[in-house]
Coordinates of C-alpha atoms and ligand atoms in Angstrom, one line a residue:
M17 CA -67.3 15.5 0.1
P18 CA -64.1 17.1 -1.2
Q19 CA -64.5 19.2 -4.3
A20 CA -62.0 18.8 -7.2
K21 CA -59.9 22.0 -7.6
S22 CA -60.3 23.6 -11.0
T23 CA -56.7 22.9 -12.2
M24 CA -56.6 19.8 -14.4
A25 CA -55.2 16.6 -12.9
E26 CA -52.8 16.3 -15.8
E27 CA -51.1 19.5 -14.9
V28 CA -50.3 18.1 -11.4
L29 CA -49.1 14.8 -12.8
L30 CA -46.7 16.5 -15.2
K31 CA -45.5 19.2 -12.9
E32 CA -41.8 18.7 -12.0
L33 CA -40.8 20.3 -8.7
P34 CA -37.3 21.2 -7.6
P35 CA -35.3 18.1 -6.8
S36 CA -35.7 16.6 -3.3
P37 CA -32.7 15.7 -1.2
E38 CA -30.6 13.0 -2.8
P39 CA -31.6 9.5 -1.7
E40 CA -29.2 7.7 0.6
E41 CA -29.4 4.5 -1.3
A42 CA -28.1 4.1 -4.8
P43 CA -30.9 4.6 -7.4
C44 CA -31.3 2.5 -10.5
P45 CA -29.0 3.3 -13.4
E46 CA -30.0 6.2 -15.6
A47 CA -31.2 6.3 -19.2
A48 CA -34.9 6.0 -18.8
P49 CA -37.5 4.8 -21.2
Q50 CA -40.0 6.6 -18.9
D51 CA -38.6 10.0 -18.6
I52 CA -41.3 12.5 -17.7
P53 CA -41.6 15.7 -19.7
P54 CA -39.1 18.5 -19.0
P55 CA -40.0 20.8 -16.1
P56 CA -42.2 23.8 -16.9
A57 CA -40.4 27.0 -16.0
P58 CA -40.2 28.6 -13.5
P59 CA -40.2 25.8 -10.9
G60 CA -42.7 25.9 -8.1
P61 CA -41.8 26.1 -4.4
Q62 CA -40.1 23.2 -2.6
I63 CA -42.5 20.8 -1.1
P64 CA -41.9 20.6 2.7
P65 CA -41.5 17.2 4.3
L66 CA -44.9 15.5 4.6
F67 CA -46.3 13.0 7.1
V68 CA -47.9 10.2 5.0
V69 CA -49.9 7.3 6.3
M70 CA -50.4 4.4 3.9
I71 CA -53.4 2.2 4.7
S72 CA -53.0 -1.0 2.8
P73 CA -54.2 -4.6 2.8
E74 CA -50.7 -5.8 1.5
L75 CA -47.1 -5.0 2.1
A76 CA -44.1 -6.8 0.6
P77 CA -42.7 -9.1 1.8
V78 CA -44.8 -9.7 4.9
A79 CA -48.3 -9.8 3.4
K80 CA -48.1 -10.2 -0.3
V81 CA -50.5 -11.5 -2.8
G82 CA -49.5 -9.5 -5.9
G83 CA -47.9 -6.3 -7.1
L84 CA -49.9 -4.0 -4.7
A85 CA -47.6 -5.3 -1.9
D86 CA -44.5 -4.3 -3.8
V87 CA -45.8 -0.9 -4.7
V88 CA -46.7 0.0 -1.1
F89 CA -43.3 -1.0 0.1
G90 CA -41.4 0.6 -2.8
L91 CA -43.3 3.9 -2.8
G92 CA -43.1 4.0 1.0
R93 CA -39.3 3.7 0.9
E94 CA -38.9 6.3 -1.8
L95 CA -40.9 8.8 0.1
E96 CA -38.9 8.2 3.2
M97 CA -35.6 8.6 1.3
R98 CA -36.8 12.0 0.2
G99 CA -37.2 13.1 3.8
N100 CA -40.9 12.5 4.4
A101 CA -42.3 10.6 7.5
V102 CA -44.1 7.5 6.4
E103 CA -46.1 5.1 8.4
M104 CA -48.1 2.0 7.3
I105 CA -51.2 0.5 8.8
L106 CA -52.1 -3.1 8.0
P107 CA -54.3 -5.8 9.4
K108 CA -52.4 -8.3 11.7
Y109 CA -52.9 -11.4 9.6
D110 CA -52.1 -14.8 11.1
C111 CA -50.5 -15.8 7.8
M112 CA -47.9 -12.9 7.6
R113 CA -44.2 -13.6 7.1
Y114 CA -43.4 -12.8 10.7
D115 CA -39.7 -13.6 10.0
H116 CA -39.6 -10.3 8.1
I117 CA -41.0 -8.1 10.9
Y118 CA -38.4 -6.7 13.4
G119 CA -39.1 -5.7 16.9
L120 CA -42.8 -6.6 16.9
C121 CA -44.4 -5.3 20.1
K122 CA -47.8 -4.2 21.4
T123 CA -48.1 -0.4 21.1
Y124 CA -51.8 0.4 21.8
E125 CA -53.7 -2.2 23.8
N126 CA -57.2 -0.8 24.2
L127 CA -58.5 0.4 20.9
W128 CA -62.3 0.1 20.7
V129 CA -63.5 0.2 17.1
P130 CA -67.2 1.1 16.6
W131 CA -68.9 -1.8 14.8
F132 CA -72.6 -2.6 14.3
G133 CA -73.6 -0.1 17.0
G134 CA -71.3 -1.7 19.5
A135 CA -67.5 -1.9 19.5
I136 CA -64.7 -4.5 18.9
H137 CA -61.7 -4.5 21.2
C138 CA -58.4 -4.4 19.2
T139 CA -54.7 -4.5 20.0
V140 CA -52.4 -2.5 17.8
W141 CA -48.8 -3.8 17.2
F142 CA -45.8 -2.0 15.9
G143 CA -42.8 -3.4 14.0
F144 CA -40.3 -2.6 11.3
V145 CA -40.6 -4.3 7.9
H146 CA -37.2 -3.8 6.3
G147 CA -37.0 -0.3 7.7
R148 CA -40.7 0.6 7.1
K149 CA -42.6 1.7 10.3
C150 CA -45.7 -0.5 10.4
F151 CA -48.8 -0.7 12.7
F152 CA -50.8 -3.9 12.6
I153 CA -54.4 -4.0 13.9
E154 CA -55.5 -7.1 15.7
P155 CA -59.2 -7.4 16.5
H156 CA -60.4 -9.6 19.3
S157 CA -63.8 -11.0 18.3
N158 CA -65.4 -14.2 17.4
D159 CA -65.3 -13.2 13.7
S160 CA -61.5 -13.6 13.8
Y161 CA -61.4 -11.3 10.7
F162 CA -57.6 -11.7 10.1
N163 CA -57.0 -15.2 11.4
R164 CA -58.2 -17.1 8.4
G165 CA -54.9 -18.4 7.1
V166 CA -55.3 -16.4 3.9
I167 CA -55.4 -12.7 3.0
Y168 CA -58.4 -12.8 0.6
G169 CA -61.0 -15.1 -0.6
Q170 CA -63.4 -15.2 2.3
Q171 CA -67.1 -14.8 2.0
D172 CA -67.1 -11.8 4.4
D173 CA -64.1 -10.0 2.7
V174 CA -66.1 -6.8 2.4
L175 CA -66.9 -6.7 6.1
R176 CA -63.3 -7.7 7.0
F177 CA -61.8 -4.8 5.1
A178 CA -64.5 -2.3 6.0
F179 CA -63.7 -3.1 9.6
F180 CA -60.0 -2.6 8.9
S181 CA -60.7 0.9 7.3
R182 CA -62.7 2.0 10.3
A183 CA -60.1 0.6 12.7
A184 CA -57.3 2.4 11.0
L185 CA -59.1 5.8 11.3
E186 CA -60.1 5.1 14.9
F187 CA -56.4 4.3 15.7
M188 CA -55.3 7.6 14.1
L189 CA -57.9 9.5 16.0
K190 CA -57.1 8.0 19.4
T191 CA -53.4 8.4 19.0
G192 CA -53.6 11.9 17.8
K193 CA -52.1 11.2 14.4
H194 CA -52.8 14.0 11.9
P195 CA -51.0 13.1 8.8
D196 CA -50.9 15.5 5.8
I197 CA -51.8 12.6 3.5
I198 CA -53.6 9.3 3.9
H199 CA -52.8 7.1 0.9
C200 CA -55.2 4.2 0.5
H201 CA -55.0 1.3 -1.9
D202 CA -57.7 -0.6 -3.8
W203 CA -61.3 -1.3 -2.7
Q204 CA -60.2 -2.9 0.6
T205 CA -59.4 0.6 2.0
A206 CA -61.7 2.7 -0.2
L207 CA -64.1 3.3 2.7
T208 CA -61.4 5.3 4.5
P209 CA -62.1 8.6 2.7
V210 CA -65.8 8.1 3.1
L211 CA -65.5 7.6 6.8
L212 CA -63.0 10.4 7.1
Y213 CA -65.2 13.0 5.5
E214 CA -68.5 11.7 6.9
I215 CA -67.5 10.9 10.5
Y216 CA -63.9 11.5 11.5
Q217 CA -63.6 15.1 10.1
H218 CA -66.4 16.0 12.6
L219 CA -64.5 14.4 15.4
G220 CA -61.5 16.7 14.8
M221 CA -59.6 15.0 11.9
T222 CA -59.8 18.0 9.7
H223 CA -56.2 18.1 8.4
P224 CA -55.6 14.9 6.4
R225 CA -56.3 14.7 2.7
V226 CA -56.7 11.4 0.9
C227 CA -55.0 10.0 -2.2
F228 CA -56.6 6.8 -3.4
T229 CA -54.8 4.4 -5.8
V230 CA -56.7 1.9 -7.8
H231 CA -54.5 -1.1 -8.7
N232 CA -57.2 -3.2 -10.2
F233 CA -60.7 -2.1 -11.3
R234 CA -61.9 -5.7 -11.5
H235 CA -62.3 -6.0 -7.8
Q236 CA -64.5 -3.2 -6.4
G237 CA -65.9 -4.4 -3.0
V238 CA -69.6 -4.7 -3.9
A239 CA -72.0 -5.5 -1.0
G240 CA -75.4 -5.0 0.5
S241 CA -76.4 -2.2 2.9
Q242 CA -75.1 -4.2 5.9
V243 CA -71.6 -2.8 5.4
L244 CA -73.0 0.8 6.0
Q245 CA -74.7 -0.3 9.1
A246 CA -71.6 -2.1 10.4
T247 CA -69.3 1.0 9.8
G248 CA -71.7 3.5 11.3
L249 CA -72.6 5.2 8.0
N250 CA -76.2 5.3 9.2
R251 CA -78.2 7.0 6.5
P252 CA -78.5 4.4 3.7
E253 CA -80.7 6.6 1.5
Y254 CA -77.9 9.2 1.5
Y255 CA -75.1 6.8 0.8
F256 CA -77.1 4.9 -1.8
H257 CA -77.4 8.0 -3.9
Y258 CA -76.1 7.4 -7.4
D259 CA -73.5 10.2 -7.0
R260 CA -72.1 8.5 -3.9
L261 CA -71.8 4.7 -3.3
R262 CA -74.6 3.1 -5.3
D263 CA -73.2 0.3 -7.5
P264 CA -73.6 1.2 -11.2
A265 CA -74.8 -2.3 -12.0
N266 CA -76.8 -3.4 -9.0
P267 CA -79.0 -0.7 -7.5
A268 CA -79.4 -2.7 -4.3
A269 CA -75.7 -2.7 -3.6
V270 CA -73.0 -0.3 -2.5
N271 CA -69.7 -0.2 -4.3
L272 CA -66.7 0.7 -2.0
M273 CA -64.3 1.5 -4.8
K274 CA -66.8 4.0 -6.2
G275 CA -67.0 5.6 -2.8
G276 CA -63.2 5.8 -2.7
I277 CA -63.3 7.6 -6.1
V278 CA -66.0 10.0 -5.1
Y279 CA -64.7 11.0 -1.6
S280 CA -60.9 11.0 -2.2
N281 CA -59.1 14.3 -2.9
F282 CA -57.1 12.6 -5.7
V283 CA -57.5 9.2 -7.5
T284 CA -54.7 7.5 -9.4
T285 CA -54.3 4.2 -11.2
V286 CA -51.0 2.6 -11.9
S287 CA -50.1 3.6 -15.4
P288 CA -51.0 6.4 -17.8
R289 CA -52.2 3.9 -20.4
H290 CA -54.5 2.2 -17.9
A291 CA -55.9 5.6 -16.7
W292 CA -57.1 6.1 -20.2
E293 CA -58.3 2.5 -20.7
A294 CA -60.3 2.6 -17.5
K295 CA -62.0 5.9 -18.2
D296 CA -62.4 5.8 -22.0
G297 CA -61.2 2.5 -23.3
G298 CA -63.9 0.3 -21.9
Q299 CA -61.9 -1.3 -19.1
G300 CA -63.4 0.6 -16.1
H301 CA -65.6 -2.3 -15.2
G302 CA -68.7 -0.1 -14.8
L303 CA -66.9 2.8 -13.2
E304 CA -66.3 4.8 -16.4
H305 CA -69.1 7.3 -15.6
I306 CA -67.9 8.1 -12.2
L307 CA -64.3 8.5 -13.5
H308 CA -65.6 11.0 -16.0
V309 CA -67.4 12.9 -13.3
H310 CA -64.2 13.1 -11.2
Q311 CA -61.7 13.4 -14.1
N312 CA -60.2 16.6 -12.7
K313 CA -58.8 14.7 -9.8
Y314 CA -57.9 11.5 -11.7
G315 CA -54.7 10.4 -13.5
G316 CA -52.2 7.6 -14.1
V317 CA -48.8 7.3 -12.4
L318 CA -46.6 4.5 -13.7
N319 CA -45.5 2.1 -10.9
G320 CA -41.8 2.0 -10.1
L321 CA -39.7 -0.9 -8.9
D322 CA -37.9 -1.1 -5.6
C323 CA -34.4 -1.4 -7.0
E324 CA -33.0 -2.5 -3.6
M325 CA -35.5 -5.3 -3.1
F326 CA -35.0 -6.4 -6.7
N327 CA -31.2 -6.0 -7.2
P328 CA -29.2 -8.7 -9.0
E329 CA -26.0 -7.3 -7.5
T330 CA -27.1 -7.9 -3.9
D331 CA -30.0 -10.4 -4.0
R332 CA -29.6 -13.0 -1.3
H333 CA -32.1 -15.3 -3.0
I334 CA -29.9 -16.1 -6.0
P335 CA -26.6 -18.0 -6.0
A336 CA -24.7 -15.6 -8.3
S337 CA -24.8 -11.8 -8.4
F338 CA -24.5 -10.0 -11.6
S339 CA -25.0 -6.6 -13.3
A340 CA -25.3 -5.2 -16.8
D341 CA -21.5 -4.9 -17.0
K342 CA -20.9 -8.3 -15.4
I343 CA -23.5 -10.5 -17.0
E344 CA -21.7 -13.8 -16.6
G345 CA -23.3 -14.4 -13.2
K346 CA -26.7 -14.5 -14.9
Y347 CA -25.7 -17.8 -16.6
E348 CA -24.7 -19.3 -13.3
N349 CA -28.2 -18.6 -12.1
K350 CA -29.6 -20.2 -15.3
R351 CA -27.6 -23.3 -14.4
A352 CA -28.9 -23.2 -10.8
L353 CA -32.5 -22.8 -12.0
R354 CA -32.1 -25.9 -14.3
H355 CA -30.6 -27.8 -11.5
R356 CA -33.4 -26.9 -9.1
F357 CA -36.1 -28.0 -11.7
W358 CA -34.2 -31.0 -13.1
L359 CA -34.1 -29.4 -16.6
A360 CA -31.6 -30.5 -19.3
D361 CA -28.4 -28.4 -19.6
N362 CA -28.5 -27.5 -23.3
E363 CA -28.2 -24.5 -25.6
K364 CA -31.9 -23.6 -25.4
P365 CA -33.3 -20.3 -24.0
I366 CA -35.5 -20.5 -20.9
V367 CA -38.9 -18.9 -21.3
A368 CA -40.6 -18.2 -18.0
F369 CA -44.0 -17.1 -16.5
V370 CA -44.3 -15.9 -13.0
G371 CA -47.7 -14.7 -11.7
R372 CA -51.1 -15.3 -10.3
L373 CA -53.0 -17.8 -12.4
D374 CA -55.9 -15.5 -12.9
P375 CA -57.9 -15.0 -16.1
Q376 CA -56.6 -11.4 -16.4
K377 CA -53.1 -12.8 -17.1
G378 CA -54.2 -14.5 -20.3
L379 CA -54.0 -18.1 -19.1
D380 CA -55.0 -19.7 -22.4
L381 CA -52.0 -17.8 -23.9
V382 CA -49.7 -19.0 -21.1
R383 CA -50.7 -22.5 -21.9
H384 CA -50.2 -22.0 -25.6
A385 CA -46.7 -20.5 -24.9
I386 CA -45.7 -23.6 -23.0
F387 CA -46.3 -25.8 -26.0
Y388 CA -45.0 -23.3 -28.5
A389 CA -41.7 -22.9 -26.6
L390 CA -41.3 -26.7 -26.2
N391 CA -41.9 -27.2 -30.0
N392 CA -39.5 -24.3 -30.9
R393 CA -36.2 -25.2 -29.3
A394 CA -36.9 -23.5 -25.9
Q395 CA -37.4 -24.6 -22.3
F396 CA -40.3 -23.4 -20.2
V397 CA -40.7 -22.7 -16.4
L398 CA -43.8 -21.5 -14.7
L399 CA -44.4 -20.3 -11.1
G400 CA -47.9 -19.5 -10.3
S401 CA -50.8 -20.1 -8.0
A402 CA -54.5 -20.0 -8.7
P403 CA -57.1 -18.4 -6.4
D404 CA -59.7 -21.0 -7.6
K405 CA -59.7 -24.8 -7.7
P406 CA -60.6 -25.4 -11.3
T407 CA -57.7 -23.3 -12.6
N408 CA -55.4 -24.9 -10.0
D409 CA -56.5 -28.4 -11.1
H410 CA -56.0 -27.5 -14.8
F411 CA -52.4 -26.5 -14.2
W412 CA -51.8 -29.5 -12.1
G413 CA -53.1 -31.6 -15.0
L414 CA -50.7 -29.8 -17.3
K415 CA -47.9 -30.4 -15.0
H416 CA -48.5 -34.1 -14.8
H417 CA -48.8 -34.3 -18.6
L418 CA -45.4 -32.6 -19.0
N419 CA -43.7 -34.3 -16.1
N420 CA -41.3 -36.3 -18.2
S421 CA -40.1 -33.4 -20.3
P422 CA -36.5 -32.5 -19.7
D423 CA -37.3 -28.9 -20.9
C424 CA -40.2 -28.0 -18.8
H425 CA -41.1 -27.4 -15.2
L426 CA -44.4 -26.0 -13.8
E427 CA -44.3 -25.0 -10.1
I428 CA -47.8 -24.6 -8.8
G429 CA -47.7 -22.5 -5.7
Y430 CA -46.5 -19.2 -4.2
N431 CA -42.8 -18.9 -3.5
L432 CA -41.3 -15.5 -3.1
E433 CA -37.6 -16.7 -3.0
L434 CA -38.0 -19.0 -6.0
A435 CA -39.5 -16.2 -8.0
H436 CA -36.1 -14.3 -7.7
L437 CA -34.2 -17.3 -9.0
I438 CA -36.5 -17.5 -12.0
Y439 CA -36.2 -13.8 -12.8
A440 CA -32.4 -14.2 -12.6
G441 CA -32.1 -17.5 -14.5
A442 CA -34.6 -17.2 -17.3
D443 CA -33.9 -15.6 -20.7
L444 CA -37.4 -14.5 -21.7
M445 CA -40.4 -13.6 -19.5
I446 CA -43.9 -13.8 -21.1
V447 CA -46.7 -11.6 -19.9
P448 CA -49.6 -12.2 -22.3
S449 CA -52.2 -10.4 -20.1
R450 CA -55.6 -9.5 -21.4
Y451 CA -55.9 -6.9 -18.7
E452 CA -53.0 -5.3 -16.8
P453 CA -53.2 -2.0 -15.0
C454 CA -49.4 -1.9 -14.7
G455 CA -47.7 -5.3 -14.2
L456 CA -44.5 -5.7 -12.3
T457 CA -43.2 -9.0 -13.6
Q458 CA -41.9 -7.4 -16.8
L459 CA -40.1 -4.7 -14.8
I460 CA -38.5 -7.2 -12.4
A461 CA -37.5 -9.3 -15.4
M462 CA -35.8 -6.4 -17.1
R463 CA -34.0 -5.6 -13.9
Y464 CA -32.6 -9.2 -13.9
G465 CA -31.7 -9.1 -17.6
T466 CA -34.6 -11.3 -18.7
V467 CA -36.2 -10.0 -21.9
P468 CA -40.0 -9.4 -21.6
V469 CA -42.4 -10.7 -24.3
V470 CA -45.7 -8.9 -23.6
R471 CA -49.2 -8.1 -24.9
S472 CA -49.6 -4.4 -25.5
V473 CA -52.1 -3.5 -22.7
G474 CA -52.1 -1.2 -19.7
G475 CA -48.7 -0.7 -18.1
L476 CA -47.1 -3.3 -20.3
A477 CA -47.6 -0.9 -23.2
D478 CA -46.0 1.9 -21.2
T479 CA -42.9 -0.1 -20.2
V480 CA -42.0 -2.6 -23.0
F481 CA -40.9 -1.3 -26.4
D482 CA -40.6 -3.7 -29.3
K483 CA -37.1 -4.4 -30.6
D484 CA -38.3 -4.3 -34.3
Y485 CA -41.4 -2.2 -34.4
S486 CA -41.2 0.5 -31.7
D487 CA -40.7 4.1 -32.7
R488 CA -38.4 4.6 -29.6
P489 CA -34.7 5.1 -30.1
L490 CA -32.7 1.8 -30.3
H491 CA -31.3 2.1 -26.8
E492 CA -34.8 2.2 -25.3
R493 CA -36.1 -0.9 -27.0
N494 CA -36.2 -3.6 -24.4
G495 CA -38.4 -6.5 -25.5
Y496 CA -41.1 -7.9 -27.7
V497 CA -44.7 -6.8 -28.0
F498 CA -47.8 -8.3 -29.6
H499 CA -51.2 -6.7 -29.9
Q500 CA -54.0 -9.3 -30.6
P501 CA -54.5 -11.5 -27.5
D502 CA -54.6 -14.7 -29.5
N503 CA -52.3 -17.6 -30.3
A504 CA -51.1 -16.0 -33.6
G505 CA -50.2 -12.8 -31.8
L506 CA -48.3 -14.5 -29.1
E507 CA -46.4 -16.7 -31.6
S508 CA -45.5 -13.7 -33.7
A509 CA -43.6 -12.2 -30.7
L510 CA -42.2 -15.4 -29.2
H511 CA -41.0 -16.5 -32.6
R512 CA -39.0 -13.3 -33.1
A513 CA -37.6 -13.5 -29.5
I514 CA -36.4 -17.1 -29.8
G515 CA -35.0 -16.4 -33.3
C516 CA -33.1 -13.4 -32.0
Y517 CA -31.7 -15.5 -29.1
Y518 CA -30.3 -18.1 -31.5
H519 CA -29.3 -16.0 -34.6
F520 CA -28.5 -12.5 -33.3
P521 CA -27.0 -12.9 -29.9
D522 CA -25.5 -9.4 -30.0
H523 CA -28.9 -7.9 -30.5
F524 CA -30.3 -10.1 -27.7
R525 CA -27.5 -8.9 -25.5
N526 CA -28.4 -5.3 -26.3
L527 CA -32.0 -5.9 -25.2
I528 CA -30.8 -7.4 -21.9
S529 CA -28.6 -4.4 -21.4
N530 CA -31.2 -1.8 -22.4
G531 CA -33.6 -3.3 -19.8
M532 CA -31.0 -3.5 -17.1
R533 CA -29.9 0.1 -17.6
A534 CA -33.4 1.7 -17.8
D535 CA -34.5 3.8 -14.9
I536 CA -37.5 1.9 -13.7
S537 CA -37.0 2.9 -10.1
W538 CA -39.4 4.9 -7.9
K539 CA -37.5 8.1 -8.6
H540 CA -39.9 9.6 -11.1
P541 CA -43.2 8.1 -9.8
G542 CA -42.1 9.1 -6.3
Q543 CA -41.9 12.7 -7.5
H544 CA -45.3 12.4 -9.2
Y545 CA -46.9 11.3 -6.0
L546 CA -45.3 14.1 -4.1
N547 CA -46.7 16.5 -6.6
I548 CA -50.1 15.1 -6.1
Y549 CA -49.7 15.2 -2.3
D550 CA -48.6 18.8 -2.4
Y551 CA -51.5 19.7 -4.7
I552 CA -54.2 18.3 -2.3
R553 CA -52.6 18.9 1.1
D554 CA -54.2 21.3 3.6
K555 CA -51.9 24.3 3.3
Ligands
LIG603 P1 -50.6 -8.7 -9.9 O1 -50.5 -7.6 -8.9 O2 -51.7 -8.5 -10.9 O3 -50.5 -10.0 -9.4 P2 -47.9 -7.8 -10.8 O4 -47.2 -8.1 -12.0 O5 -48.2 -6.3 -10.6 O6 -49.3 -8.6 -10.9 O7 -47.2 -8.3 -9.5 C1 -47.0 -9.6 -9.2 C2 -46.0 -9.7 -8.1 O8 -46.3 -10.9 -7.4 C3 -44.6 -9.8 -8.6 O9 -43.7 -9.4 -7.5 C4 -44.4 -11.3 -8.8 O10 -43.1 -11.7 -8.7 C5 -45.2 -11.8 -7.6 N1 -45.8 -13.2 -7.7 C6 -46.9 -13.5 -8.4 N2 -47.1 -14.8 -8.4 C7 -46.2 -15.4 -7.6 C8 -45.9 -16.7 -7.1 N3 -46.6 -17.7 -7.5 N4 -44.8 -16.9 -6.3 C9 -44.0 -15.8 -6.0 N5 -44.2 -14.5 -6.4 C10 -45.3 -14.3 -7.2
LIG604 C1 -52.7 -5.0 -9.6 C2 -52.6 -5.1 -11.1 C3 -51.2 -5.1 -11.6 C4 -50.3 -4.0 -10.9 C5 -50.4 -4.2 -9.4 C6 -49.6 -3.2 -8.7 O1 -52.7 -6.1 -8.9 O2 -53.2 -6.3 -11.6 O3 -51.2 -4.8 -13.0 O4 -49.0 -4.0 -11.4 O5 -51.7 -4.1 -9.0 O6 -50.0 -1.9 -8.9

């Protein structure tokens, strides 16, 4: 089990190293609301180029459920632009967007992955996803782990992804890959560091160090001892120890996310505010204690946004391009959005919601916002899909109820291209989350000149600064924020936002401009991750 070094995690996160080579592609405009503190003098040595392997259940746009997919793609690209070698390993799902994979071919035909005392035969494929080098693991067994038509939501999810973690390591071992850093994401890949330090290190993989990023503490991968048996972690009494994988709430279960935290060399979550919330603010979903134990290797790194994938000047999914200096195109997109959804062409602002219809997103407040907007001279559009049937049915009911409104359209489903049109065409984006480790929708909205109205939680609190009440300088204020997650709280912010749209268009325009000009790219977070990699790597 790796030991935390004595230096505090915070020092690593805040350390600014000398600039890396300039990226080839244009970064987002400057003037950041998220500037990291000035570099401590004197600067440390230059970090040499690193070999980083990302092991992830999602990657935008080919296998995307939520923001995790965007983060893995965006961080991967940033690291590559800084001269590092980056490879991704994913499951080969049947439901991937194969139209976004270039040059897909078999690269390793006979990978035998140890499983339940036997082994499963796998084929490994290689392909490029918008320039990222990706390996896709395809198991051949009756379980058809990744041929389920969906990415998550299966009864055997824990086994499916435990298998994936073991397969990724077996692939690296057999192909002689010795990355400096293995970067794992969420509970689905949390067994990787456990397997690395308990099994693969003894087979010769002594070089890699592991960074584990928790995107969402609500899903931890909790299961019975079968998962240990399956993956070859054969001493249950050892792994069930409270300091290792035993679930804090259920003594008969193991908790994969906890294992990832214990065994990784560094653990991050996706915003500084949420790092505090999870450890000390009661939002760690039972993992508070283990975060305290490992606090010397734990911290928050605010997500960035891939400013090429989300770029209103070049986006092929929207009919008109635009920028902070040429905002007219945005209103062509607004017209196109109305046309697409049969909405009236009037003077009203469009309030939008894009996201998973999951309780963490504050669905009661989303519902309230629809009626509040319609009663207060605004239009409303929603794009969302629910993982469960009752929520789906509820929103379908709402859709039928509002079907005749010329000011409202609810699109129930998942549609990557349509999401871009909504970000570009709407005026306001609501994000009334109850729980939000970072949130990307407010960042994408800002990039497309859509003013965010958010609840002050997690990464939303770290990225949206209230026009009227923030203590930030005026040019950094970029939206509206409310604190109490109730109807009155939401109304207080939405009322001000709609009022500003009608009565102070110049101020509204400033908010648009401040959001579009802020540096929300991967530039700073990319440097933070490199600092972490450099701190933990085998030197
Ligand atoms: P989470 O990861 O919790 O779902 P984020 O705000 O971090 O939330 O990221 C959500 C990402 O998924 C964004 O890129 C958003 O545009 C996208 N998204 C969510 N729901 C949909 C949908 N129904 N259709 C298209 N894109 C969606
Ligand atoms: C998770 C979180 C979200 C975050 C995303 C990417 O799904 O719910 O807040 O933005 O991961 O890190």
